[in-house]
GROMACS .gro file of C-alpha atoms in nm:
model
   70
    1MET     CA    1   1.538   0.187  -2.948
    2ASN     CA    2   1.690  -0.157  -2.900
    3MET     CA    3   1.850  -0.038  -2.577
    4GLU     CA    4   1.511   0.081  -2.447
    5PHE     CA    5   1.353  -0.256  -2.525
    6GLY     CA    6   1.632  -0.438  -2.343
    7SER     CA    7   1.598  -0.218  -2.036
    8ILE     CA    8   1.221  -0.271  -2.032
    9LEU     CA    9   1.271  -0.648  -2.044
   10ALA     CA   10   1.533  -0.632  -1.770
   11PHE     CA   11   1.297  -0.424  -1.555
   12MET     CA   12   1.019  -0.677  -1.606
   13GLY     CA   13   1.254  -0.962  -1.518
   14LEU     CA   14   1.211  -1.141  -1.850
   15GLY     CA   15   1.495  -1.359  -1.969
   16GLY     CA   16   1.559  -1.528  -2.301
   17GLN     CA   17   1.352  -1.835  -2.220
   18GLU     CA   18   1.048  -1.632  -2.113
   19ILE     CA   19   1.065  -1.415  -2.424
   20PHE     CA   20   1.087  -1.727  -2.641
   21LEU     CA   21   0.782  -1.881  -2.474
   22VAL     CA   22   0.579  -1.561  -2.513
   23ALA     CA   23   0.678  -1.535  -2.881
   24LEU     CA   24   0.588  -1.902  -2.935
   25PHE     CA   25   0.250  -1.852  -2.766
   26ILE     CA   26   0.176  -1.549  -2.984
   27LEU     CA   27   0.273  -1.742  -3.296
   28LEU     CA   28   0.052  -2.037  -3.203
   29PHE     CA   29  -0.240  -1.824  -3.085
   30PHE     CA   30  -0.256  -1.576  -3.373
   31GLY     CA   31  -0.083  -1.760  -3.655
   32ALA     CA   32   0.195  -1.639  -3.882
   33LYS     CA   33  -0.037  -1.451  -4.119
   34LYS     CA   34  -0.194  -1.234  -3.846
   35ILE     CA   35   0.130  -1.126  -3.672
   36PRO     CA   36   0.233  -0.857  -3.927
   37GLU     CA   37  -0.115  -0.705  -3.908
   38LEU     CA   38  -0.101  -0.703  -3.527
   39MET     CA   39   0.246  -0.546  -3.526
   40ARG     CA   40   0.135  -0.281  -3.776
   41GLY     CA   41  -0.158  -0.190  -3.551
   42LEU     CA   42   0.070  -0.183  -3.248
   43GLY     CA   43   0.312   0.047  -3.429
   44GLN     CA   44   0.032   0.283  -3.529
   45GLY     CA   45  -0.091   0.290  -3.170
   46ILE     CA   46   0.256   0.372  -3.041
   47ASN     CA   47   0.294   0.651  -3.297
   48GLU     CA   48  -0.043   0.799  -3.199
   49PHE     CA   49   0.057   0.788  -2.833
   50LYS     CA   50   0.389   0.961  -2.905
   51ASN     CA   51   0.214   1.231  -3.108
   52ALA     CA   52  -0.043   1.286  -2.833
   53THR     CA   53   0.225   1.319  -2.565
   54LYS     CA   54   0.419   1.559  -2.788
   55ASP     CA   55   0.106   1.772  -2.835
   56VAL     CA   56   0.036   1.777  -2.461
   57LYS     CA   57   0.395   1.876  -2.387
   58GLU     CA   58   0.381   2.156  -2.645
   59ASN     CA   59   0.050   2.282  -2.504
   60ILE     CA   60   0.191   2.286  -2.152
   61GLU     CA   61   0.504   2.471  -2.264
   62LYS     CA   62   0.293   2.718  -2.462
   63GLY     CA   63   0.067   2.772  -2.160
   64MET     CA   64   0.370   2.839  -1.943
   65GLU     CA   65   0.502   3.101  -2.187
   66ASP     CA   66   0.175   3.294  -2.246
   67PRO     CA   67   0.123   3.427  -1.889
   68MET     CA   68   0.482   3.551  -1.875
   69LYS     CA   69   0.438   3.760  -2.191
   70ASN     CA   70   0.134   3.950  -2.051
   0.00000   0.00000   0.00000
């Protein structure tokens, strides 16, 4: 997962200084107490998205198999 994050940042053209400034802005804007709650919500959203894409993929694969059996 760390490799994916690094490649995303490289694609976006973000360097160490930009990441630091964004993290500092988030800390100042939301405060230290709110960040864990925000990250928890972000993680749940990512998990829901992964589950939804997995379900769609399975439905497509199942739909591709059914016509061939008949």
